[in-house]
Coordinates of C-alpha atoms and ligand atoms in Angstrom, one line a residue:
M1 CA 73.6 -27.8 61.0
I2 CA 75.8 -29.4 63.7
G3 CA 73.6 -29.9 66.7
F4 CA 74.8 -29.6 70.3
N5 CA 73.8 -33.2 71.1
I6 CA 72.9 -36.5 69.4
P7 CA 71.9 -39.2 71.9
P8 CA 74.4 -42.1 72.0
Y9 CA 73.4 -45.3 70.1
T10 CA 75.7 -48.3 69.7
G11 CA 73.6 -50.7 67.5
R12 CA 72.7 -53.4 70.0
E13 CA 69.9 -51.4 71.7
M14 CA 67.0 -52.7 69.7
D15 CA 68.2 -56.4 70.0
Y16 CA 68.2 -56.1 73.7
M17 CA 64.9 -54.4 73.9
A18 CA 63.4 -57.1 71.6
E19 CA 64.9 -59.7 74.0
A20 CA 63.1 -57.9 77.0
V21 CA 59.8 -58.0 75.1
A22 CA 60.1 -61.7 74.2
S23 CA 60.8 -62.6 77.8
H24 CA 57.4 -61.1 78.8
A25 CA 59.1 -59.2 81.5
I26 CA 59.2 -55.6 80.8
S27 CA 58.5 -54.0 84.2
G28 CA 61.4 -53.1 86.6
D29 CA 64.1 -55.1 88.2
G30 CA 64.3 -57.9 85.5
Q31 CA 67.4 -59.3 84.0
F32 CA 68.6 -56.2 82.1
T33 CA 68.2 -53.9 85.2
K34 CA 70.2 -56.5 87.2
R35 CA 73.0 -56.6 84.7
C36 CA 73.3 -52.8 84.7
N37 CA 73.2 -52.7 88.5
A38 CA 75.9 -55.4 88.6
W39 CA 78.0 -53.7 86.2
I40 CA 78.1 -50.3 88.1
E41 CA 78.9 -52.3 91.2
E42 CA 81.7 -54.4 89.7
R43 CA 83.2 -52.0 87.1
L44 CA 82.9 -48.8 89.3
G45 CA 83.1 -50.2 92.8
A46 CA 79.8 -49.1 94.1
R47 CA 78.7 -51.3 97.2
R48 CA 75.1 -51.2 95.8
A49 CA 73.7 -49.6 92.7
L50 CA 70.0 -49.4 91.7
L51 CA 68.7 -48.1 88.3
T52 CA 66.2 -45.3 88.7
T53 CA 63.8 -43.4 86.4
S54 CA 66.1 -40.4 86.2
G55 CA 69.1 -38.7 87.8
T56 CA 66.6 -36.4 89.4
T57 CA 64.8 -39.3 91.1
A58 CA 68.2 -40.7 92.3
L59 CA 68.9 -37.3 93.9
D60 CA 65.3 -37.5 95.4
M61 CA 66.1 -40.9 96.9
A62 CA 69.4 -39.5 98.4
A63 CA 67.7 -36.5 99.9
L64 CA 64.9 -38.6 101.4
L65 CA 67.4 -41.0 102.9
C66 CA 69.4 -38.1 104.6
D67 CA 66.5 -37.9 107.2
L68 CA 66.2 -34.1 107.0
R69 CA 64.0 -32.1 109.3
P70 CA 62.4 -28.7 108.7
G71 CA 65.2 -26.0 109.0
D72 CA 68.1 -28.4 108.2
E73 CA 70.5 -27.0 105.8
V74 CA 72.2 -28.5 102.7
I75 CA 75.4 -26.9 101.1
L76 CA 75.5 -27.0 97.2
P77 CA 76.7 -25.0 94.4
S78 CA 74.4 -22.4 92.7
Y79 CA 76.0 -23.2 89.4
T80 CA 74.0 -26.5 88.6
F81 CA 70.8 -28.1 87.3
S82 CA 67.6 -27.5 89.2
S83 CA 67.5 -31.2 90.0
T84 CA 70.3 -30.9 92.5
A85 CA 68.4 -28.4 94.5
T86 CA 64.7 -29.5 94.2
A87 CA 65.5 -32.9 95.6
F88 CA 66.4 -31.3 98.9
V89 CA 63.6 -28.9 98.8
L90 CA 61.2 -31.8 98.5
A91 CA 62.9 -33.4 101.5
G92 CA 62.2 -30.1 103.4
A93 CA 65.6 -28.6 103.6
K94 CA 66.9 -25.1 103.2
L95 CA 69.5 -24.5 100.6
V96 CA 72.8 -22.8 101.2
F97 CA 74.6 -22.0 98.0
V98 CA 78.4 -21.8 98.1
D99 CA 80.6 -20.3 95.4
I100 CA 82.5 -22.3 92.8
R101 CA 86.0 -22.4 91.6
P102 CA 86.5 -20.6 88.4
D103 CA 88.9 -23.3 87.0
T104 CA 86.6 -26.3 87.1
M105 CA 83.2 -24.7 87.9
N106 CA 83.0 -27.0 90.9
L107 CA 82.1 -26.2 94.5
D108 CA 84.9 -24.3 96.0
E109 CA 86.1 -26.8 98.7
Q110 CA 87.9 -23.9 100.5
K111 CA 84.6 -22.0 100.9
I112 CA 82.5 -24.8 102.3
E113 CA 83.5 -24.8 106.0
D114 CA 82.6 -21.2 106.4
A115 CA 79.0 -22.0 105.4
I116 CA 78.5 -24.7 107.9
T117 CA 76.1 -23.9 110.9
D118 CA 74.6 -26.2 113.5
R119 CA 71.8 -26.8 111.2
T120 CA 73.9 -28.2 108.3
R121 CA 73.4 -31.8 107.4
V122 CA 74.5 -32.5 103.9
I123 CA 77.3 -31.4 101.4
V124 CA 76.4 -31.9 97.6
P125 CA 79.4 -31.8 95.5
V126 CA 78.4 -31.7 91.7
H127 CA 81.0 -33.1 89.4
Y128 CA 80.7 -30.6 86.6
A129 CA 81.5 -31.8 83.2
G130 CA 82.7 -35.2 84.6
V131 CA 85.8 -33.4 86.3
S132 CA 85.8 -34.4 89.9
C133 CA 85.4 -32.1 92.8
E134 CA 88.3 -32.1 95.4
M135 CA 86.8 -35.1 97.2
D136 CA 89.8 -35.6 99.7
T137 CA 89.0 -32.1 101.2
I138 CA 85.1 -32.5 101.0
L139 CA 85.2 -35.8 102.7
A140 CA 87.4 -34.6 105.4
I141 CA 85.2 -31.5 106.2
A142 CA 82.2 -33.9 106.2
K143 CA 83.8 -36.2 108.7
K144 CA 84.8 -33.5 111.0
H145 CA 81.3 -32.0 111.1
H146 CA 79.4 -35.2 110.9
L147 CA 77.7 -34.4 107.6
K148 CA 76.5 -36.6 104.8
V149 CA 77.9 -36.3 101.3
V150 CA 75.7 -36.8 98.3
E151 CA 77.5 -36.7 95.0
D152 CA 75.6 -35.4 92.0
A153 CA 77.6 -37.4 89.5
A154 CA 75.0 -37.1 86.8
Q155 CA 77.8 -36.0 84.4
G156 CA 80.4 -38.2 86.0
V157 CA 79.8 -41.8 84.9
M158 CA 83.1 -43.5 84.1
A159 CA 85.1 -40.5 85.5
F160 CA 87.5 -41.1 88.3
Y161 CA 89.3 -39.2 91.2
H162 CA 92.7 -40.7 92.1
G163 CA 91.5 -44.0 90.5
Q164 CA 88.1 -44.2 92.4
A165 CA 84.8 -43.8 90.5
L166 CA 82.8 -40.6 91.0
G167 CA 79.6 -41.4 92.8
T168 CA 81.2 -43.9 95.1
F169 CA 82.8 -41.4 97.6
G170 CA 79.7 -40.0 99.2
D171 CA 77.2 -41.7 101.3
F172 CA 75.0 -41.6 98.2
G173 CA 75.9 -41.1 94.6
C174 CA 73.6 -40.2 91.7
Y175 CA 74.1 -40.9 88.1
S176 CA 71.9 -39.7 85.1
F177 CA 71.4 -41.7 81.8
H178 CA 69.4 -39.0 80.1
E179 CA 69.8 -38.7 76.4
T180 CA 72.2 -35.8 76.9
K181 CA 74.5 -37.8 79.1
N182 CA 77.5 -40.0 78.1
Y183 CA 75.4 -43.3 78.5
S184 CA 71.6 -43.1 78.0
M185 CA 68.5 -45.0 78.3
G186 CA 66.4 -42.1 77.2
E187 CA 65.3 -41.1 80.8
G188 CA 67.1 -42.9 83.6
G189 CA 69.5 -42.9 86.3
A190 CA 71.2 -44.8 89.1
F191 CA 71.4 -44.5 92.9
L192 CA 74.7 -45.7 94.5
I193 CA 75.0 -46.6 98.2
R194 CA 78.3 -46.7 100.1
E195 CA 77.1 -48.1 103.5
E196 CA 75.4 -51.4 104.0
E197 CA 73.0 -49.9 106.6
Y198 CA 71.2 -47.9 103.8
I199 CA 70.7 -50.6 101.2
E200 CA 67.5 -52.1 102.7
R201 CA 65.9 -48.7 103.2
A202 CA 66.8 -47.6 99.6
E203 CA 65.2 -50.7 98.3
I204 CA 62.0 -50.2 100.3
L205 CA 61.8 -46.5 99.2
R206 CA 62.3 -47.5 95.6
E207 CA 59.7 -50.3 95.7
K208 CA 56.6 -48.2 97.0
G209 CA 57.5 -48.7 100.6
T210 CA 57.4 -52.5 100.5
N211 CA 60.1 -55.1 101.3
R212 CA 59.6 -56.7 97.8
S213 CA 63.4 -56.9 97.1
K214 CA 63.7 -58.9 100.3
F215 CA 61.0 -61.1 99.4
F216 CA 62.5 -61.9 96.0
R217 CA 65.8 -62.8 97.6
G218 CA 63.8 -65.3 99.8
Q219 CA 64.7 -63.3 103.0
V220 CA 61.0 -62.9 104.1
D221 CA 58.1 -65.2 103.2
K222 CA 55.7 -62.5 102.2
Y223 CA 56.0 -58.9 101.2
T224 CA 54.3 -56.0 102.8
W225 CA 54.2 -52.2 103.2
V226 CA 56.9 -51.4 105.8
D227 CA 57.8 -47.6 105.3
F228 CA 57.1 -44.6 103.3
G229 CA 58.1 -45.0 99.6
D230 CA 57.7 -44.2 95.9
S231 CA 58.4 -46.0 92.5
Y232 CA 61.8 -45.3 91.0
L233 CA 62.0 -48.4 88.9
P234 CA 62.7 -48.0 85.2
S235 CA 61.0 -50.4 82.7
E236 CA 63.2 -53.2 81.5
L237 CA 62.9 -51.7 77.9
N238 CA 65.0 -48.7 79.1
A239 CA 67.4 -50.9 81.0
A240 CA 68.0 -53.0 77.9
Y241 CA 68.8 -50.0 76.0
L242 CA 71.2 -48.9 78.7
W243 CA 72.9 -52.4 78.7
A244 CA 73.8 -52.0 75.1
Q245 CA 75.9 -48.9 76.1
L246 CA 77.4 -50.1 79.3
E247 CA 78.8 -53.1 77.4
Q248 CA 80.8 -50.5 75.3
A249 CA 81.5 -48.1 78.1
E250 CA 85.2 -48.1 77.6
E251 CA 85.2 -47.5 73.9
M252 CA 82.6 -44.9 74.2
K253 CA 84.6 -43.1 76.8
Q254 CA 87.7 -43.3 74.6
R255 CA 85.7 -41.8 71.6
R256 CA 84.6 -38.8 73.7
L257 CA 88.1 -38.3 75.1
D258 CA 89.3 -38.2 71.6
A259 CA 86.9 -35.7 70.5
W260 CA 87.6 -33.6 73.7
Q261 CA 91.4 -33.7 72.8
R262 CA 90.8 -32.5 69.2
Y263 CA 88.9 -29.5 70.5
D264 CA 91.6 -28.8 73.1
Q265 CA 94.5 -29.2 70.8
A266 CA 92.9 -26.7 68.3
L267 CA 91.8 -24.2 70.8
R268 CA 94.8 -24.2 73.4
P269 CA 96.7 -21.6 71.3
L270 CA 93.8 -19.2 71.6
A271 CA 93.7 -19.9 75.3
E272 CA 97.3 -19.3 75.7
E273 CA 96.9 -15.8 74.0
N274 CA 94.1 -15.1 76.5
R275 CA 91.4 -14.7 73.8
L276 CA 89.3 -17.3 75.4
Q277 CA 89.7 -19.7 78.3
A278 CA 89.8 -23.5 77.9
P279 CA 88.7 -26.1 80.6
T280 CA 91.0 -27.1 83.4
V281 CA 91.3 -30.8 84.4
P282 CA 93.3 -30.9 87.7
A283 CA 95.8 -33.6 88.4
G284 CA 94.3 -36.8 89.8
C285 CA 91.0 -36.2 87.8
D286 CA 90.4 -38.9 85.1
Q287 CA 87.6 -37.2 83.2
N288 CA 85.0 -38.8 80.9
G289 CA 84.9 -36.2 78.1
H290 CA 81.3 -35.4 78.9
M291 CA 81.6 -31.7 77.8
Y292 CA 83.9 -29.3 76.0
Y293 CA 83.2 -25.7 76.8
I294 CA 85.1 -22.6 76.4
K295 CA 84.8 -19.1 78.3
C296 CA 84.4 -16.0 76.4
Q297 CA 85.5 -12.5 77.9
D298 CA 82.0 -11.7 79.0
L299 CA 78.3 -12.1 78.4
A300 CA 78.2 -9.7 75.5
E301 CA 81.0 -11.6 73.7
R302 CA 79.4 -15.0 74.4
T303 CA 76.0 -13.7 72.9
E304 CA 77.8 -12.7 69.8
F305 CA 79.8 -15.9 69.7
I306 CA 76.6 -18.1 69.9
A307 CA 74.9 -16.0 67.1
F308 CA 78.0 -16.2 64.9
M309 CA 78.2 -20.0 65.3
K310 CA 74.6 -20.4 64.5
Q311 CA 75.1 -18.5 61.3
R312 CA 78.0 -20.9 60.5
G313 CA 75.7 -23.9 61.1
V314 CA 76.9 -24.7 64.5
Q315 CA 74.6 -24.9 67.6
C316 CA 76.3 -23.9 70.8
V317 CA 74.5 -23.6 74.1
F318 CA 75.0 -22.2 77.5
H319 CA 73.8 -23.1 81.1
Y320 CA 73.2 -22.7 84.0
V321 CA 71.4 -19.5 85.2
P322 CA 72.6 -19.6 88.8
L323 CA 70.1 -21.1 91.0
H324 CA 70.4 -18.4 93.8
S325 CA 69.1 -15.8 91.3
A326 CA 66.2 -18.0 90.0
P327 CA 62.7 -17.5 91.5
A328 CA 62.7 -20.8 93.4
G329 CA 66.3 -20.3 94.4
L330 CA 65.3 -17.0 96.1
K331 CA 62.4 -18.7 97.9
Y332 CA 64.2 -21.8 99.1
G333 CA 67.8 -20.7 99.6
R334 CA 70.4 -18.2 100.3
F335 CA 73.9 -17.6 99.0
H336 CA 76.5 -17.8 101.6
G337 CA 79.4 -15.3 101.3
E338 CA 80.4 -13.4 98.2
D339 CA 79.4 -14.5 94.7
E340 CA 82.9 -14.0 93.4
Y341 CA 82.7 -16.5 90.5
T342 CA 79.3 -18.1 90.1
T343 CA 77.5 -15.4 88.2
K344 CA 80.5 -14.0 86.3
E345 CA 81.9 -17.4 85.2
S346 CA 78.4 -18.7 84.3
E347 CA 77.8 -15.7 82.0
R348 CA 81.1 -16.6 80.0
L349 CA 80.7 -20.3 79.5
V350 CA 79.5 -21.9 76.2
R351 CA 79.3 -25.5 75.3
L352 CA 80.5 -26.8 71.9
P353 CA 78.8 -29.8 70.1
M354 CA 79.9 -33.0 71.8
Y355 CA 78.4 -36.5 71.4
D356 CA 79.4 -40.1 70.9
S357 CA 79.0 -40.1 67.0
I358 CA 80.6 -36.6 66.4
T359 CA 83.1 -36.9 63.4
E360 CA 86.4 -35.2 62.9
E361 CA 84.8 -33.4 59.9
D362 CA 82.0 -32.0 62.2
Q363 CA 84.6 -30.9 64.8
A364 CA 86.8 -29.3 62.0
Q365 CA 83.7 -27.3 61.0
V366 CA 83.2 -26.1 64.6
I367 CA 86.8 -25.2 65.0
A368 CA 87.0 -23.4 61.6
A369 CA 84.0 -21.3 62.8
I370 CA 85.6 -20.5 66.1
K371 CA 88.8 -19.4 64.5
E372 CA 86.9 -17.3 62.1
F373 CA 85.2 -15.6 65.0
Y374 CA 88.5 -14.8 66.7
H375 CA 90.1 -13.8 63.4
V376 CA 92.9 -16.4 63.5
K377 CA 94.2 -18.9 61.0
Ligands
LIG1 C1 71.4 -34.2 83.9 C2 71.6 -33.7 85.3 C3 70.8 -34.0 86.4 C4 69.5 -34.6 86.1 O1 69.5 -35.9 85.5 P1 68.1 -36.4 84.7 O2 68.4 -37.8 84.4 O3 67.9 -35.5 83.6 O4 67.0 -36.3 85.7 C5 71.1 -33.6 87.7 N1 72.3 -32.9 87.9 C6 73.2 -32.6 87.0 C7 74.4 -31.9 87.2 C8 72.8 -33.0 85.6 O5 73.7 -32.6 84.6

């Protein structure tokens, strides 16, 4: 059976974890966490990066730092993971779902402005499959209407838009290092901050409401409880695991892009004959090979496709059930305008097996099964 995901593993993880254990410092913000934070700042150009316990808690931090009041509205796509939405629900906001573009499955930047009201505070672009949203347009809209931008770049680590790393455009950026993502620490994520003025508040929020980070830098002579907070520090064991992968970030990205290209070359002819649809990567988007998906004609064909692939020993999966039609989505949000693409396109999409260690033989088996399904040589 070719599974849909195998967590990435480079070989150095256990050595670094053993190093963390030997140093008798396995709680948060030790040497490995610092190395990972510094790597994100230096390699990806974030002003400040802080590892978190998940992509979800990075989004929670972002939502809490947006200073939302009851009745404030947040614009986001309905085609996304629940984490994007639930962070803003926890912070007390109302969700306003906007339609996606059918080519990238990203928030349709042309439909955002129409959804803005005098209660709108934040726009949340989700960079689906590590392919960037149209950030030039989104940032211009945010500037014009004085809105914050929180990037859900959970899938966008090591992806770029016109040369700039995803996660560094918005006021806040959120990465995930879950085992299904390109770089993993089991469970984990990172919170990225663009403006100097939010760094201290973010550190306090992440450190149980204390100014402990300032204390360790020698900026105050004792640490104390200064504001509301929570604990979002991952253990050094997890950070050590991640460090082994960030060290090899370029090679890992290249391997994923090679695998992505192999699928694409094999399936483009079927796309050109309109038998299926292949993904679009717009000019200016330097993607990271997070995902290869195809789109079937409709839900019925997709159901058949997944069952057929399973019989051929290939696990293919779909996601997401649009949030605006989910029980919590109905309770906490509303869809603005017409659902032209969100539901229709989400019902057609199916993800092919994609992971760091996927072999050409595995991919050949996947491709052969797809060709058999479509009755082509
Ligand atoms: C994975 C993912 C998240 C959540 O990340 P976790 O680390 O699993 O909490 C949020 N948003 C998107 C788009 C994701 O793909």
